[in-house]
Amino acid sequence: MITEEQVLEALKGVEDPELHRSVVELGMVRNIKIDNDRVELDVILTIQGCPLKVKIQEDVENAIKALGASAAIVHFGSMTDEERARVAAMIRGGGNTQPSASAPNNGTVQGHGAGLNELSPLLGAESKTQFIAVTSGKGGVGKSTVTANLAVSLARLGKKVGVIDADIYGFSIPDMMGITQRPVVINDMVLPVQRLGVKVISMGFFVEDNSPIIWRGPMLGKMLRNFFSEIHWDELDYMILDLPPGTGDVALDVHQMIPQSKEIIVTTPHPTAAFVAARAGAMAIKTNHEILGVVENMSYYVNKDGEKDPIFGSGGGEKLAQELHTEVLVQVPIGQPEPMRDEERYAPSVYQENEEIGKVYMELARTVEQKCSVKV
Ligand SMILES: Nc1ncnc2c1ncn2[C@@H]1O[C@H](COP(=O)(O)OP(=O)(O)OP(=O)(O)O)[C@@H](O)[C@H]1O
Ligand SMILES: [Mg+2]
């Protein structure tokens, strides 16, 4: 005979796919009834119409059947506002049911001249998070591609990684990483979307139907602040920021908000591209941001005969690195990720670990990790 304790124990292994906590810990399991080897129970969802209901149902049923039950019948309900508030407090507090003192402040604080470290514990003096801004002088050189792949590669090395798509007008990270969900909002807490082991936030999540955004400078600055103050990031080893092209407002905001941020400058191998990218580098130097190095993207194409063909010119990365007194971290060849059917793993711009370009990005991640662990 199956017991209630056994059912609860088994369900401790079932996670809410968005909150990444066990359904038992979150208080979602209620009303367990056992009739011989038939188990019936209620699962109370945090939000009504939770898109991942089917997944939770499957996981709960499988866990119960693994106990030897002949049938597992799941009824769904949704939490009351108070129950949701308790879950939000639990997640914020890292396990306690009381909100912790280090919890991120909500947006109401920012208008009153709050210090930056009050925006988010990530920006505080105690934070161990390494910030890396990916920048370039001009558009279309591969910043977003480098951001997405560096983030996923660091996660493959076992790191806790976040991405802020700071390209507020021209966001592309959600698409590139194959993200179709929207962030879960519990009361006033927004949880970043998790994809390929990385937590992501992008303006793209808050825009309807891909309509263009016509916003002005001050609102942009606020958006970036909101990406810290309103988002529950939890602990992170790395936060990678995908910057818009050029040296405009957002780049300046990042420099001011995150003075400890390091930078990676992306260029194509053409000497002219490197010349333009040098401006982004010069800005990093002026604002005292440490430059981790240069990523030369679209360096060459491997032709049918297996030869490296530098179709976009060569030497740009090296030239830029010299000018900025840094080094070329990697040269990324031209090529698209191999198509695959596995939706869990496939994203249009993310290379698999065992593809040639995926290996280059793993090398980049290891180099970055090594450089960030050296104290200056
Ligand atoms: N190594 C590569 N091989 C082939 N295509 C690439 C490579 N790197 C980037 N691309 C493609 O080039 C285009 C521009 O890349 P991406 O969007 O990453 O650049 P960006 O610098 O972020 O652009 P923007 O300045 O518009 O934000 C994309 O379509 C991307 O898929
Ligand atoms: Mg981009």
Coordinates of N, CA and C in Angstrom, one line a residue, residues 239-373:
M239 N 27.2 37.9 -15.5 CA 26.1 38.6 -16.2 C 26.7 39.2 -17.4
I240 N 26.2 38.7 -18.6 CA 26.7 39.2 -19.9 C 25.7 40.2 -20.4
L241 N 26.2 41.3 -20.8 CA 25.3 42.4 -21.4 C 25.5 42.5 -22.9
D242 N 24.4 42.4 -23.6 CA 24.5 42.6 -25.1 C 24.2 44.0 -25.3
L243 N 25.2 44.8 -25.8 CA 24.9 46.2 -26.0 C 24.5 46.5 -27.4
P244 N 23.8 47.6 -27.6 CA 23.4 48.0 -28.9 C 24.7 48.5 -29.6
P245 N 24.7 48.6 -30.9 CA 25.9 49.1 -31.6 C 26.3 50.5 -31.2
G246 N 27.6 50.8 -31.3 CA 28.0 52.2 -31.1 C 28.3 52.6 -29.7
T247 N 28.4 53.9 -29.5 CA 28.8 54.4 -28.2 C 27.8 55.3 -27.7
G248 N 26.5 55.0 -27.9 CA 25.4 55.8 -27.5 C 25.0 55.8 -26.0
D249 N 23.7 56.2 -25.8 CA 23.2 56.3 -24.4 C 23.3 55.1 -23.6
V250 N 22.9 54.0 -24.2 CA 22.9 52.7 -23.4 C 24.3 52.3 -22.9
A251 N 25.2 52.5 -23.9 CA 26.6 52.1 -23.5 C 27.1 53.0 -22.4
L252 N 26.7 54.3 -22.4 CA 27.1 55.2 -21.4 C 26.5 54.8 -20.0
D253 N 25.2 54.4 -20.1 CA 24.5 54.0 -18.9 C 25.1 52.8 -18.3
V254 N 25.5 51.9 -19.1 CA 26.2 50.7 -18.6 C 27.5 51.1 -17.9
H255 N 28.2 52.0 -18.6 CA 29.5 52.4 -18.0 C 29.2 53.0 -16.6
Q256 N 28.2 53.8 -16.5 CA 27.9 54.5 -15.2 C 27.3 53.6 -14.1
M257 N 26.4 52.7 -14.6 CA 25.7 51.9 -13.6 C 26.6 50.7 -13.1
I258 N 27.4 50.2 -14.0 CA 28.2 49.1 -13.7 C 29.7 49.4 -13.9
P259 N 30.3 50.2 -13.1 CA 31.7 50.6 -13.3 C 32.6 49.4 -13.3
Q260 N 32.2 48.4 -12.6 CA 33.1 47.2 -12.4 C 33.0 46.3 -13.7
S261 N 32.2 46.6 -14.6 CA 32.0 45.7 -15.8 C 33.2 45.7 -16.6
K262 N 33.5 44.4 -17.1 CA 34.6 44.3 -18.0 C 34.0 44.3 -19.4
E263 N 34.9 44.3 -20.4 CA 34.3 44.4 -21.8 C 35.0 43.5 -22.8
I264 N 34.2 43.0 -23.7 CA 34.7 42.3 -24.8 C 34.3 43.1 -26.0
I265 N 35.3 43.3 -26.9 CA 35.0 44.1 -28.1 C 34.9 43.2 -29.3
V266 N 33.8 43.3 -30.0 CA 33.7 42.4 -31.2 C 34.0 43.2 -32.5
T267 N 34.7 42.6 -33.3 CA 35.0 43.2 -34.7 C 35.0 42.1 -35.7
T268 N 34.8 42.5 -37.0 CA 35.1 41.6 -38.1 C 36.6 41.8 -38.5
P269 N 37.1 40.9 -39.3 CA 38.5 41.0 -39.6 C 38.9 42.1 -40.5
H270 N 38.0 42.9 -41.1 CA 38.3 43.9 -42.0 C 39.0 45.1 -41.3
P271 N 40.1 45.6 -41.7 CA 40.8 46.7 -41.0 C 39.9 47.9 -40.7
T272 N 39.0 48.2 -41.6 CA 38.1 49.3 -41.4 C 37.1 49.1 -40.2
A273 N 36.6 47.9 -40.1 CA 35.7 47.5 -39.0 C 36.5 47.7 -37.7
A274 N 37.7 47.3 -37.7 CA 38.5 47.4 -36.5 C 38.7 48.8 -36.1
F275 N 38.9 49.7 -37.1 CA 39.1 51.1 -36.9 C 37.8 51.7 -36.2
V276 N 36.7 51.3 -36.6 CA 35.4 51.7 -36.0 C 35.3 51.2 -34.6
A277 N 35.6 49.9 -34.5 CA 35.5 49.2 -33.2 C 36.4 49.9 -32.1
A278 N 37.5 50.5 -32.6 CA 38.4 51.1 -31.7 C 37.8 52.2 -30.9
R279 N 36.7 52.8 -31.5 CA 36.0 53.9 -30.7 C 35.3 53.3 -29.5
A280 N 34.7 52.1 -29.6 CA 34.1 51.5 -28.5 C 35.2 51.2 -27.4
G281 N 36.3 50.8 -27.9 CA 37.4 50.4 -27.0 C 37.9 51.7 -26.3
A282 N 38.0 52.8 -27.1 CA 38.5 54.0 -26.5 C 37.5 54.5 -25.3
M283 N 36.2 54.2 -25.5 CA 35.3 54.6 -24.5 C 35.5 53.8 -23.2
A284 N 35.7 52.5 -23.4 CA 36.0 51.6 -22.3 C 37.2 52.1 -21.5
I285 N 38.2 52.5 -22.3 CA 39.5 52.9 -21.6 C 39.2 54.2 -20.8
K286 N 38.5 55.2 -21.4 CA 38.1 56.4 -20.8 C 37.4 56.2 -19.5
T287 N 36.5 55.2 -19.5 CA 35.6 55.0 -18.4 C 36.2 54.0 -17.4
N288 N 37.5 53.6 -17.7 CA 38.2 52.7 -16.8 C 37.6 51.3 -16.8
H289 N 36.9 50.9 -17.8 CA 36.4 49.5 -17.8 C 37.6 48.6 -18.3
E290 N 37.8 47.5 -17.7 CA 38.8 46.6 -18.1 C 38.4 45.9 -19.4
I291 N 39.3 45.9 -20.4 CA 39.0 45.2 -21.6 C 39.5 43.8 -21.5
L292 N 38.6 42.8 -21.6 CA 39.1 41.4 -21.5 C 39.8 41.0 -22.8
G293 N 39.4 41.6 -23.9 CA 40.0 41.3 -25.1 C 39.1 41.5 -26.3
V294 N 39.6 41.1 -27.5 CA 38.8 41.3 -28.7 C 38.3 39.9 -29.2
V295 N 37.1 39.8 -29.7 CA 36.6 38.6 -30.4 C 36.6 39.0 -31.9
E296 N 37.3 38.3 -32.7 CA 37.2 38.6 -34.1 C 36.2 37.6 -34.7
N297 N 35.1 38.1 -35.2 CA 34.0 37.3 -35.7 C 34.0 37.3 -37.2
M298 N 33.6 36.2 -37.8 CA 33.5 36.0 -39.2 C 34.9 36.1 -39.8
S299 N 35.9 35.5 -39.0 CA 37.3 35.6 -39.4 C 37.6 35.0 -40.7
Y300 N 37.0 33.8 -41.0 CA 37.3 33.1 -42.2 C 36.2 32.1 -42.5
Y301 N 36.2 31.6 -43.7 CA 35.2 30.6 -44.1 C 36.0 29.3 -44.4
V302 N 35.6 28.2 -43.9 CA 36.3 27.0 -44.3 C 35.7 26.4 -45.6
N303 N 36.5 26.5 -46.7 CA 35.9 26.1 -48.0 C 35.8 24.6 -48.2
K304 N 35.3 24.2 -49.3 CA 35.1 22.7 -49.6 C 36.4 21.9 -49.4
D305 N 37.5 22.5 -49.7 CA 38.8 21.8 -49.6 C 39.3 21.9 -48.2
G306 N 38.6 22.4 -47.3 CA 39.0 22.5 -45.9 C 40.0 23.6 -45.6
E307 N 40.1 24.5 -46.6 CA 41.1 25.7 -46.4 C 40.4 26.8 -45.8
K308 N 41.1 27.6 -45.0 CA 40.5 28.8 -44.4 C 40.6 30.0 -45.4
D309 N 39.4 30.5 -45.8 CA 39.3 31.5 -46.8 C 38.9 32.8 -46.0
P310 N 39.8 33.8 -45.9 CA 39.4 35.0 -45.2 C 38.6 36.0 -46.0
I311 N 37.3 35.6 -46.3 CA 36.5 36.4 -47.3 C 36.2 37.8 -46.8
F312 N 36.3 38.1 -45.6 CA 36.0 39.5 -45.1 C 37.3 40.2 -44.8
G313 N 38.4 39.8 -45.3 CA 39.7 40.4 -45.1 C 40.4 39.8 -43.8
S314 N 41.5 40.4 -43.5 CA 42.1 39.8 -42.3 C 43.0 40.8 -41.5
G315 N 43.3 40.5 -40.3 CA 44.2 41.4 -39.5 C 43.4 42.4 -38.7
G316 N 42.1 42.5 -38.8 CA 41.4 43.5 -38.1 C 41.4 43.3 -36.6
G317 N 41.2 42.1 -36.2 CA 41.2 41.8 -34.7 C 42.5 42.1 -34.1
E318 N 43.6 41.7 -34.7 CA 44.9 41.9 -34.2 C 45.3 43.4 -34.1
K319 N 44.9 44.1 -35.2 CA 45.1 45.5 -35.2 C 44.4 46.2 -34.1
L320 N 43.1 45.8 -33.8 CA 42.4 46.4 -32.8 C 43.0 46.1 -31.4
A321 N 43.3 44.8 -31.2 CA 43.9 44.4 -30.0 C 45.2 45.2 -29.6
Q322 N 46.0 45.4 -30.7 CA 47.2 46.2 -30.4 C 46.9 47.6 -30.0
E323 N 45.9 48.2 -30.7 CA 45.6 49.6 -30.4 C 45.0 49.7 -29.0
L324 N 44.3 48.7 -28.5 CA 43.7 48.8 -27.2 C 44.6 48.1 -26.1
H325 N 45.8 47.7 -26.5 CA 46.7 47.0 -25.6 C 46.1 45.8 -24.9
T326 N 45.5 45.0 -25.8 CA 44.9 43.8 -25.3 C 45.2 42.7 -26.2
E327 N 44.4 41.6 -26.2 CA 44.7 40.5 -27.1 C 43.4 40.0 -27.8
V328 N 43.6 39.2 -28.9 CA 42.5 38.6 -29.5 C 42.2 37.3 -28.7
L329 N 41.0 37.2 -28.2 CA 40.6 36.1 -27.4 C 40.4 34.9 -28.3
V330 N 39.6 35.0 -29.3 CA 39.3 33.9 -30.3 C 39.0 34.5 -31.7
Q331 N 39.2 33.7 -32.7 CA 38.7 34.0 -34.0 C 37.6 33.1 -34.3
V332 N 36.4 33.6 -34.6 CA 35.2 32.8 -34.8 C 35.0 32.7 -36.3
P333 N 35.0 31.5 -36.9 CA 34.8 31.4 -38.3 C 33.3 31.7 -38.7
I334 N 33.1 31.7 -40.0 CA 31.7 31.9 -40.5 C 31.0 30.6 -40.6
G335 N 29.8 30.5 -40.2 CA 29.0 29.3 -40.3 C 27.8 29.3 -39.4
Q336 N 26.8 28.6 -39.8 CA 25.5 28.6 -39.1 C 25.5 27.4 -38.2
P337 N 24.8 27.5 -37.0 CA 24.6 26.2 -36.2 C 24.0 25.1 -37.1
E338 N 24.4 23.9 -36.8 CA 23.8 22.8 -37.5 C 22.3 22.7 -37.1
P339 N 21.4 22.5 -38.1 CA 20.0 22.3 -37.8 C 19.8 21.0 -37.0
M340 N 18.9 21.0 -36.1 CA 18.5 19.8 -35.4 C 17.1 19.9 -34.9
R341 N 16.5 18.7 -34.6 CA 15.0 18.7 -34.3 C 14.8 18.9 -32.8
D342 N 15.8 18.6 -32.0 CA 15.6 18.7 -30.6 C 15.4 20.1 -30.1
E343 N 14.1 20.5 -29.9 CA 13.8 21.8 -29.5 C 14.4 22.3 -28.2
E344 N 14.6 21.3 -27.3 CA 15.1 21.6 -26.0 C 16.5 22.2 -26.1
R345 N 17.2 21.7 -27.2 CA 18.6 22.1 -27.3 C 18.9 23.1 -28.4
Y346 N 18.0 23.1 -29.4 CA 18.3 23.9 -30.6 C 17.8 25.4 -30.4
A347 N 18.7 26.2 -30.8 CA 18.3 27.7 -30.9 C 19.0 28.2 -32.2
P348 N 18.4 29.1 -32.9 CA 18.9 29.4 -34.3 C 20.3 30.0 -34.3
S349 N 20.8 30.6 -33.2 CA 22.1 31.2 -33.3 C 23.1 30.6 -32.3
V350 N 22.7 29.5 -31.7 CA 23.6 28.9 -30.6 C 24.2 27.6 -31.2
Y351 N 25.5 27.5 -31.2 CA 26.2 26.3 -31.7 C 26.3 25.3 -30.6
Q352 N 26.2 24.0 -31.0 CA 26.3 22.9 -30.1 C 27.8 22.8 -29.6
E353 N 28.0 22.2 -28.5 CA 29.3 22.1 -27.9 C 30.3 21.4 -28.8
N354 N 29.8 20.4 -29.5 CA 30.7 19.6 -30.3 C 30.9 20.0 -31.8
E355 N 30.2 21.1 -32.1 CA 30.4 21.7 -33.5 C 31.7 22.5 -33.5
E356 N 32.3 22.7 -34.7 CA 33.6 23.4 -34.7 C 33.5 24.8 -34.0
I357 N 32.4 25.5 -34.4 CA 32.3 26.9 -33.9 C 31.9 26.8 -32.4
G358 N 31.1 25.8 -32.0 CA 30.8 25.6 -30.6 C 32.1 25.4 -29.8
K359 N 33.0 24.7 -30.4 CA 34.3 24.5 -29.6 C 35.1 25.8 -29.4
V360 N 35.0 26.7 -30.5 CA 35.7 28.0 -30.4 C 35.0 28.8 -29.2
Y361 N 33.7 28.7 -29.1 CA 33.1 29.4 -28.0 C 33.4 28.8 -26.7
M362 N 33.6 27.5 -26.6 CA 34.0 26.9 -25.3 C 35.3 27.4 -24.9
E363 N 36.2 27.6 -25.9 CA 37.5 28.1 -25.7 C 37.4 29.5 -25.2
L364 N 36.5 30.3 -25.8 CA 36.3 31.7 -25.3 C 35.9 31.7 -23.9
A365 N 34.9 30.8 -23.5 CA 34.4 30.7 -22.2 C 35.5 30.4 -21.2
R366 N 36.3 29.4 -21.5 CA 37.4 29.1 -20.6 C 38.4 30.2 -20.4
T367 N 38.7 30.9 -21.5 CA 39.6 32.1 -21.5 C 39.0 33.1 -20.6
V368 N 37.7 33.4 -20.8 CA 37.1 34.5 -20.0 C 37.1 34.1 -18.5
E369 N 36.8 32.8 -18.3 CA 36.8 32.4 -16.9 C 38.1 32.6 -16.2
Q370 N 39.2 32.2 -17.0 CA 40.5 32.3 -16.4 C 40.9 33.8 -16.2
K371 N 40.5 34.6 -17.2 CA 40.9 36.0 -17.0 C 40.1 36.7 -15.9
C372 N 38.9 36.3 -15.7 CA 38.1 36.9 -14.6 C 38.5 36.4 -13.2
S373 N 39.2 35.2 -13.2 CA 39.5 34.7 -11.9 C 40.9 35.3 -11.4

